[in-house]
XYZ file of C-alpha atoms in Angstrom:
507
model
C -113.847 74.282 -25.057
C -113.875 71.133 -22.910
C -111.134 69.541 -25.043
C -109.070 72.745 -24.803
C -109.319 72.654 -21.004
C -108.292 68.982 -20.941
C -105.283 69.716 -23.153
C -104.263 72.691 -21.013
C -104.635 70.619 -17.844
C -102.451 67.806 -19.214
C -99.731 70.135 -20.466
C -99.636 72.045 -17.173
C -98.566 68.926 -15.271
C -94.891 69.301 -14.211
C -94.020 65.670 -14.927
C -95.429 65.952 -18.452
C -93.124 68.880 -19.218
C -90.159 67.121 -17.569
C -90.692 63.970 -19.645
C -91.086 66.079 -22.790
C -87.773 67.845 -22.164
C -86.133 64.522 -21.305
C -87.476 62.951 -24.508
C -86.200 65.785 -26.713
C -82.769 65.838 -25.030
C -82.408 62.040 -25.125
C -83.428 61.993 -28.789
C -80.847 64.656 -29.636
C -78.100 62.648 -27.935
C -79.034 59.398 -29.687
C -79.485 61.130 -33.038
C -76.012 62.668 -32.766
C -74.407 59.208 -32.537
C -73.716 57.883 -36.051
C -75.270 54.460 -36.561
C -78.138 55.027 -34.141
C -81.465 56.089 -35.634
C -84.636 57.788 -34.432
C -86.455 54.470 -34.874
C -83.953 52.706 -32.661
C -84.176 55.401 -29.969
C -87.983 55.154 -29.805
C -87.925 51.344 -29.879
C -85.442 51.119 -27.003
C -87.448 53.519 -24.828
C -90.862 52.099 -25.741
C -91.088 49.397 -23.022
C -90.187 51.924 -20.322
C -93.263 54.036 -21.168
C -95.615 51.111 -20.503
C -96.389 52.202 -16.927
C -96.842 55.873 -17.850
C -100.228 57.481 -18.536
C -101.036 57.349 -22.249
C -100.558 61.082 -22.845
C -97.204 61.198 -21.037
C -95.959 58.113 -22.903
C -96.863 59.545 -26.314
C -95.416 62.963 -25.471
C -92.136 61.370 -24.343
C -91.824 59.261 -27.488
C -92.809 62.202 -29.685
C -90.072 64.254 -28.026
C -87.530 61.495 -28.737
C -88.626 61.407 -32.386
C -88.274 65.177 -32.773
C -84.947 65.339 -30.931
C -83.395 62.399 -32.792
C -84.225 63.778 -36.247
C -82.530 67.055 -35.330
C -79.654 65.332 -33.531
C -78.567 63.668 -36.755
C -77.407 67.049 -38.089
C -74.888 67.484 -35.262
C -72.673 64.648 -36.510
C -73.378 65.654 -40.130
C -72.057 69.161 -39.478
C -69.152 68.351 -37.150
C -67.669 65.168 -38.673
C -69.382 64.863 -42.086
C -71.221 61.706 -40.983
C -75.031 61.979 -40.720
C -76.197 60.751 -37.330
C -79.478 59.681 -38.935
C -80.355 59.138 -42.627
C -82.528 62.279 -42.500
C -79.410 64.465 -42.285
C -77.624 63.206 -45.394
C -78.254 66.452 -47.290
C -77.049 68.495 -44.295
C -73.491 67.235 -44.855
C -73.378 68.948 -48.264
C -73.004 72.435 -46.759
C -72.853 71.803 -43.014
C -69.427 70.176 -42.934
C -67.833 72.734 -45.311
C -68.985 75.430 -42.848
C -67.166 73.540 -40.060
C -64.040 73.388 -42.214
C -64.313 77.168 -42.626
C -64.329 77.589 -38.839
C -68.087 78.235 -38.577
C -69.512 75.092 -36.889
C -71.544 77.186 -34.438
C -73.212 79.101 -37.291
C -74.073 75.834 -39.051
C -75.488 74.254 -35.871
C -77.614 77.293 -35.005
C -78.855 77.543 -38.600
C -79.877 73.888 -38.370
C -81.517 74.481 -34.976
C -83.622 77.452 -36.096
C -84.633 75.789 -39.370
C -85.503 72.548 -37.594
C -87.539 74.313 -34.928
C -89.555 76.392 -37.389
C -89.991 73.467 -39.783
C -91.082 71.242 -36.900
C -93.682 73.749 -35.704
C -95.092 74.065 -39.243
C -95.211 70.266 -39.429
C -97.051 70.208 -36.103
C -99.630 72.698 -37.394
C -100.155 70.503 -40.458
C -100.662 67.554 -38.110
C -103.234 69.576 -36.159
C -105.314 70.637 -39.160
C -104.877 67.838 -41.707
C -105.329 64.797 -39.463
C -108.967 65.482 -38.421
C -109.920 66.112 -42.064
C -108.384 62.828 -43.218
C -109.897 60.988 -40.246
C -113.360 62.391 -41.034
C -113.057 61.048 -44.584
C -111.824 57.705 -43.261
C -114.889 57.353 -40.997
C -116.740 56.290 -44.145
C -114.523 53.214 -44.358
C -115.978 49.732 -43.874
C -114.204 46.334 -43.689
C -113.390 46.269 -47.462
C -111.835 49.740 -47.249
C -109.747 48.741 -44.229
C -108.475 45.710 -46.146
C -107.384 47.849 -49.086
C -105.910 50.639 -46.940
C -103.763 48.031 -45.139
C -102.721 46.616 -48.501
C -101.903 50.130 -49.734
C -99.688 50.698 -46.715
C -97.853 47.460 -47.387
C -97.277 48.193 -51.082
C -96.095 51.748 -50.473
C -93.647 50.820 -47.740
C -92.372 47.814 -49.684
C -91.818 50.073 -52.683
C -90.320 53.157 -51.067
C -88.345 51.957 -48.040
C -85.971 49.591 -49.840
C -83.817 49.676 -52.948
C -85.367 46.532 -54.400
C -89.104 46.186 -54.975
C -88.843 42.398 -54.794
C -86.969 42.446 -51.482
C -89.437 44.973 -50.095
C -92.385 42.754 -51.016
C -90.649 39.683 -49.582
C -90.001 41.589 -46.358
C -93.648 42.621 -46.149
C -94.694 39.013 -46.745
C -92.413 37.824 -43.914
C -94.115 40.328 -41.627
C -97.558 39.141 -42.740
C -96.638 35.509 -41.989
C -95.320 36.430 -38.530
C -98.550 38.320 -37.799
C -100.579 35.119 -38.279
C -98.899 33.349 -35.337
C -101.339 32.886 -32.449
C -105.117 32.821 -32.271
C -107.101 33.827 -35.355
C -108.998 37.129 -34.861
C -112.212 35.510 -36.104
C -112.901 31.934 -35.052
C -110.117 31.762 -32.461
C -108.281 28.807 -34.008
C -104.641 28.314 -32.999
C -102.079 28.887 -35.781
C -98.343 28.162 -35.991
C -97.864 27.899 -32.228
C -96.120 24.474 -32.412
C -97.754 23.486 -29.135
C -96.227 26.410 -27.201
C -98.809 28.150 -25.038
C -96.582 31.262 -24.941
C -97.226 31.798 -28.665
C -101.020 31.697 -28.477
C -101.082 35.470 -28.011
C -98.743 35.844 -30.982
C -95.418 37.639 -30.988
C -95.295 40.717 -28.765
C -95.204 43.642 -31.201
C -92.895 45.804 -29.068
C -90.355 42.981 -28.764
C -90.413 42.454 -32.523
C -89.919 46.178 -33.131
C -86.854 46.184 -30.875
C -85.558 42.960 -32.455
C -85.713 44.206 -36.047
C -84.760 47.842 -35.497
C -82.231 47.708 -32.630
C -80.331 44.415 -32.496
C -79.086 44.527 -36.140
C -77.842 48.096 -35.586
C -75.932 47.087 -32.450
C -74.310 44.142 -34.258
C -73.256 46.485 -37.076
C -71.771 48.903 -34.525
C -69.726 46.118 -32.953
C -68.658 44.817 -36.357
C -67.426 48.250 -37.471
C -65.883 49.403 -34.179
C -62.330 49.063 -35.509
C -63.002 51.720 -38.132
C -61.277 55.039 -37.435
C -63.700 57.633 -36.096
C -63.182 61.368 -36.315
C -63.166 63.083 -32.926
C -65.148 66.225 -32.105
C -62.970 68.980 -30.669
C -64.450 71.681 -28.369
C -65.036 75.066 -30.012
C -66.136 78.525 -28.903
C -69.234 80.256 -30.271
C -68.677 83.518 -32.078
C -70.199 86.635 -30.566
C -73.561 87.627 -32.055
C -73.873 84.443 -34.142
C -77.448 83.716 -32.994
C -78.714 87.122 -34.110
C -76.816 86.817 -37.391
C -78.400 83.436 -38.168
C -81.924 84.682 -37.411
C -81.330 87.668 -39.687
C -80.039 85.457 -42.528
C -83.058 83.164 -42.322
C -85.751 85.777 -41.884
C -84.674 87.726 -44.946
C -85.456 84.483 -46.808
C -88.886 83.569 -45.354
C -89.885 81.340 -48.268
C -86.800 79.140 -47.850
C -87.951 77.437 -44.647
C -91.634 77.605 -45.609
C -90.961 75.836 -48.918
C -88.754 73.272 -47.180
C -91.434 72.609 -44.545
C -94.158 72.107 -47.174
C -91.945 69.624 -49.041
C -91.240 67.813 -45.774
C -94.935 67.589 -44.868
C -95.927 66.234 -48.276
C -93.134 63.642 -48.239
C -94.011 62.678 -44.659
C -97.634 61.984 -45.548
C -96.484 59.540 -48.253
C -95.953 56.298 -46.308
C -92.407 55.001 -46.466
C -90.628 57.989 -48.035
C -88.849 59.247 -44.911
C -86.827 62.267 -43.828
C -83.870 61.483 -46.092
C -86.105 61.839 -49.162
C -87.607 65.049 -47.757
C -84.225 66.671 -47.074
C -82.767 65.705 -50.462
C -85.828 66.951 -52.368
C -85.828 70.204 -50.416
C -82.107 70.728 -50.997
C -82.525 70.056 -54.711
C -85.455 72.489 -54.946
C -83.487 75.191 -53.118
C -80.507 74.837 -55.445
C -82.683 74.871 -58.573
C -84.653 77.948 -57.484
C -81.616 79.977 -56.375
C -80.166 82.653 -58.653
C -76.647 82.047 -57.357
C -75.917 78.304 -57.224
C -72.122 78.554 -57.101
C -71.841 78.518 -53.292
C -73.891 75.359 -52.676
C -71.740 72.486 -51.487
C -69.118 74.952 -50.253
C -70.725 76.062 -47.006
C -73.979 77.834 -47.905
C -76.394 78.354 -44.999
C -79.313 77.954 -47.408
C -78.347 74.309 -47.959
C -78.339 73.576 -44.219
C -81.643 75.389 -43.699
C -83.325 73.608 -46.621
C -82.327 70.152 -45.433
C -83.147 70.627 -41.745
C -86.388 72.533 -42.294
C -87.693 69.686 -44.452
C -86.669 66.667 -42.381
C -88.154 68.068 -39.171
C -91.397 69.072 -40.897
C -91.520 65.506 -42.237
C -91.929 64.254 -38.654
C -95.328 65.946 -38.360
C -96.290 64.810 -41.855
C -95.435 61.179 -41.080
C -97.839 61.204 -38.127
C -100.818 62.389 -40.214
C -101.553 59.005 -41.894
C -100.645 57.231 -38.649
C -103.289 58.986 -36.560
C -105.922 59.234 -39.300
C -105.567 55.875 -41.041
C -103.335 53.736 -38.845
C -100.615 53.728 -41.538
C -97.222 55.136 -40.442
C -95.523 57.552 -42.809
C -92.017 56.549 -41.634
C -90.337 53.761 -39.614
C -90.245 55.797 -36.358
C -93.993 56.377 -36.736
C -94.429 52.594 -37.008
C -92.907 52.240 -33.545
C -95.279 54.902 -32.199
C -98.145 52.704 -33.442
C -96.742 50.105 -31.044
C -96.963 52.676 -28.241
C -100.624 53.360 -29.032
C -101.468 49.660 -29.186
C -99.559 49.052 -25.952
C -101.816 51.624 -24.288
C -104.917 49.889 -25.685
C -105.521 52.580 -28.311
C -106.222 51.606 -31.921
C -104.945 54.253 -34.383
C -107.206 54.999 -37.299
C -110.441 56.773 -38.226
C -112.137 56.260 -34.849
C -109.220 57.720 -32.894
C -110.629 61.247 -32.840
C -114.046 59.940 -31.826
C -112.818 57.749 -28.971
C -109.668 59.541 -27.748
C -109.975 63.151 -28.920
C -108.555 64.619 -25.688
C -105.504 62.378 -25.813
C -104.738 63.076 -29.471
C -105.153 66.847 -29.236
C -102.953 66.817 -26.134
C -100.301 64.891 -28.044
C -100.474 67.219 -31.064
C -100.270 70.337 -28.875
C -97.320 68.848 -26.988
C -95.723 67.952 -30.313
C -95.743 71.616 -31.358
C -94.428 72.674 -27.940
C -91.695 70.010 -28.092
C -90.372 71.585 -31.296
C -90.006 74.892 -29.442
C -88.185 73.055 -26.622
C -85.951 71.417 -29.219
C -85.179 74.815 -30.769
C -84.009 76.206 -27.401
C -81.997 73.113 -26.443
C -80.458 72.928 -29.921
C -79.331 76.564 -29.981
C -77.627 76.425 -26.602
C -76.691 72.756 -26.282
C -75.698 71.378 -29.699
C -71.973 71.999 -29.296
C -71.989 70.124 -25.986
C -74.155 67.255 -27.264
C -71.711 66.899 -30.158
C -69.116 65.529 -27.742
C -71.115 62.308 -27.235
C -69.843 61.336 -30.693
C -66.543 60.548 -28.954
C -68.097 57.788 -26.775
C -66.377 54.465 -27.647
C -68.515 51.692 -29.136
C -67.391 49.218 -26.470
C -69.275 51.303 -23.895
C -72.261 52.162 -26.049
C -73.162 48.757 -27.525
C -73.423 46.815 -24.190
C -75.540 49.607 -22.707
C -78.014 49.413 -25.604
C -78.185 45.604 -25.443
C -78.819 45.786 -21.681
C -81.675 48.267 -22.164
C -83.279 46.194 -24.929
C -83.219 42.978 -22.876
C -84.559 44.643 -19.717
C -87.231 46.466 -21.703
C -88.351 43.329 -23.547
C -88.656 41.324 -20.356
C -90.468 44.110 -18.474
C -93.417 44.236 -20.876
C -94.948 40.913 -19.804
C -92.322 39.560 -17.347
C -91.939 36.698 -19.809
C -88.543 35.139 -20.546
C -89.925 33.936 -23.892
C -89.931 37.568 -25.036
C -86.181 37.778 -24.408
C -85.658 34.605 -26.474
C -87.841 36.114 -29.214
C -85.767 39.316 -29.087
C -82.469 37.469 -29.554
C -83.697 35.039 -32.220
C -85.438 37.619 -34.400
C -82.683 40.154 -33.768
C -80.195 37.742 -35.329
C -82.626 36.956 -38.148
C -83.080 40.698 -38.704
C -79.315 41.172 -38.940
C -78.942 38.322 -41.451
C -81.765 39.774 -43.552
C -80.290 43.287 -43.332
C -76.923 41.995 -44.569
C -78.730 40.655 -47.626
C -80.485 43.921 -48.411
C -83.804 43.394 -46.581
C -84.740 46.459 -44.562
C -86.771 46.133 -41.353
C -89.559 48.613 -42.213
C -91.527 46.349 -44.614
C -91.272 43.418 -42.166
C -92.546 45.470 -39.246
C -95.311 47.033 -41.342
C -96.405 43.539 -42.330
C -96.643 42.703 -38.627
C -98.694 45.824 -37.890
C -100.940 45.927 -40.954
C -101.388 42.153 -41.353
C -104.049 41.810 -38.640
C -105.921 44.859 -40.019
C -105.962 43.354 -43.528
C -106.988 39.934 -42.219
C -109.784 41.311 -40.081
C -111.066 43.483 -42.935
C -111.044 40.510 -45.309
C -112.728 38.159 -42.817
C -115.447 40.663 -41.938
C -116.045 41.421 -45.618
C -116.543 37.721 -46.313
C -119.021 37.432 -43.421
C -120.951 40.496 -44.611
C -120.994 39.250 -48.206
C -122.726 36.054 -47.081
C -125.739 38.235 -46.321
C -125.523 40.371 -49.459
C -124.522 37.566 -51.796
C -121.608 39.221 -53.620
C -118.082 39.480 -52.234
C -116.712 40.693 -55.579
C -119.185 43.568 -55.719
C -118.192 44.599 -52.200
C -114.482 44.639 -53.053
C -114.484 45.992 -56.592
C -117.473 48.309 -57.030
C -117.461 50.587 -53.961
C -115.982 54.004 -54.954
C -113.397 54.207 -52.147
C -112.201 50.616 -52.659
C -111.727 51.281 -56.382
C -109.674 54.414 -55.578
C -107.547 52.492 -53.077
C -106.989 49.697 -55.604
C -105.764 52.216 -58.172
C -103.394 53.723 -55.597
C -102.047 50.237 -54.799
C -101.280 49.623 -58.488
C -99.622 53.044 -58.858
C -97.587 52.378 -55.731
C -96.274 49.102 -57.106
C -95.493 50.670 -60.489
C -93.907 53.857 -59.093
C -90.283 52.553 -59.060
C -90.559 51.522 -62.716
C -92.237 54.788 -63.685
C -89.496 56.691 -61.840
C -86.757 54.811 -63.688
C -88.542 55.374 -66.998
C -88.777 59.132 -66.411
C -85.143 59.272 -65.264
C -83.928 57.409 -68.355
C -86.026 59.652 -70.604
C -84.565 62.743 -68.947
C -80.989 61.464 -69.350
C -81.692 60.673 -72.998
C -82.971 64.212 -73.622
C -79.933 65.706 -71.882
C -77.584 63.630 -74.031
C -79.407 64.732 -77.178
C -79.143 68.393 -76.123
C -75.449 67.959 -75.328
C -74.889 66.248 -78.682
């Protein structure tokens, strides 16, 4: 009852609601701009939440996350270019509906599906996270070492096309995380005599460097490409009621999509694009009439958007319970928690229960806010797609530099931003994605601390190997690590086997 009163008190504050609405609206605008991602939106705004109370900061960033994932469908529907990777599957039927003169129906279908899927994802976050956190309370230093390693292997495997490049990226992140003072012993490492590096690299600056600067450089590089313009259009009379009727006569469509999104979100590294594609595929396979898919079928739009917005809630489950983000935007939210002095993981519900339940409740409410804004504002937000790159890129660079400097009022952070931003761009051009690098930065200290503490404890028990390889949870985590590393090869094997069987049947 006391926690409920605290949550109600926090959510009744006018500024909290204002920041929530601002976060959702800002996320929708950024998500609608092709080339800008939800991760980038959160990373750019992260430094500006430093002076906010912890609950307001998290609610604002959560609103940006929710809004940006939906916003990606606006460009996908209007110009056949997904604003974010999560809306790739939305183009399959969303843009054909625009070509048929029904862009408003497609946008409202996406809005309703996203809102309902997001609320279901929020409920999963509310009920699943405490259960997983309660299990994780049994973790000791060896378990934390293996859970960090599991996070690294899963992200390296799933967030990049090449397993080798993913592992190299994770290793780069691990090496960068060792700069500064050692967590145990306090020895100085890789500082090259610079006192500014004794505290290590500022995590928020590194997040902005790897997620934002490469994207801006790509925008500038591609600005000469022809870009389709969004023309104003009028909504048809009664379209909102028609969309609600079409969706509610198919209640299992959004529910199935949301469940797929939640499951994919909980798997670290999979992301909203995987969720939307899997949901779309399942909807096509389970439909009696498949002939209209890809030609402007509302079921395709609903399946994609219901899944990718439910995935947002799913991606936050392992973040809050274990300290492992389920998607790149969730990795940036870890930075927000750490910036507020809050360590995500099993003890979060013990030490900051009021804050977390406030955030989860606001997360559910933010999806309702997004639903309302999306229904009535999507066609207006779509016009931001017409903003020229030569206005947009300098504005983003300005915000990133100001935000990086404001964290510690340290010019070295600006230098770090520029240097690692350029390095991030060079790596991205060669197929290295930023997620494994950033996860190495975040999970590296957890793995190192778990390993160091395990070694210290084993000096009293006499067997480090027994501690690492005989405890039931560590054995389970080790098996999951191996399966994670082998999953790309197993997937290829199953795919090849399936193609072989299809050829034999065709023959």
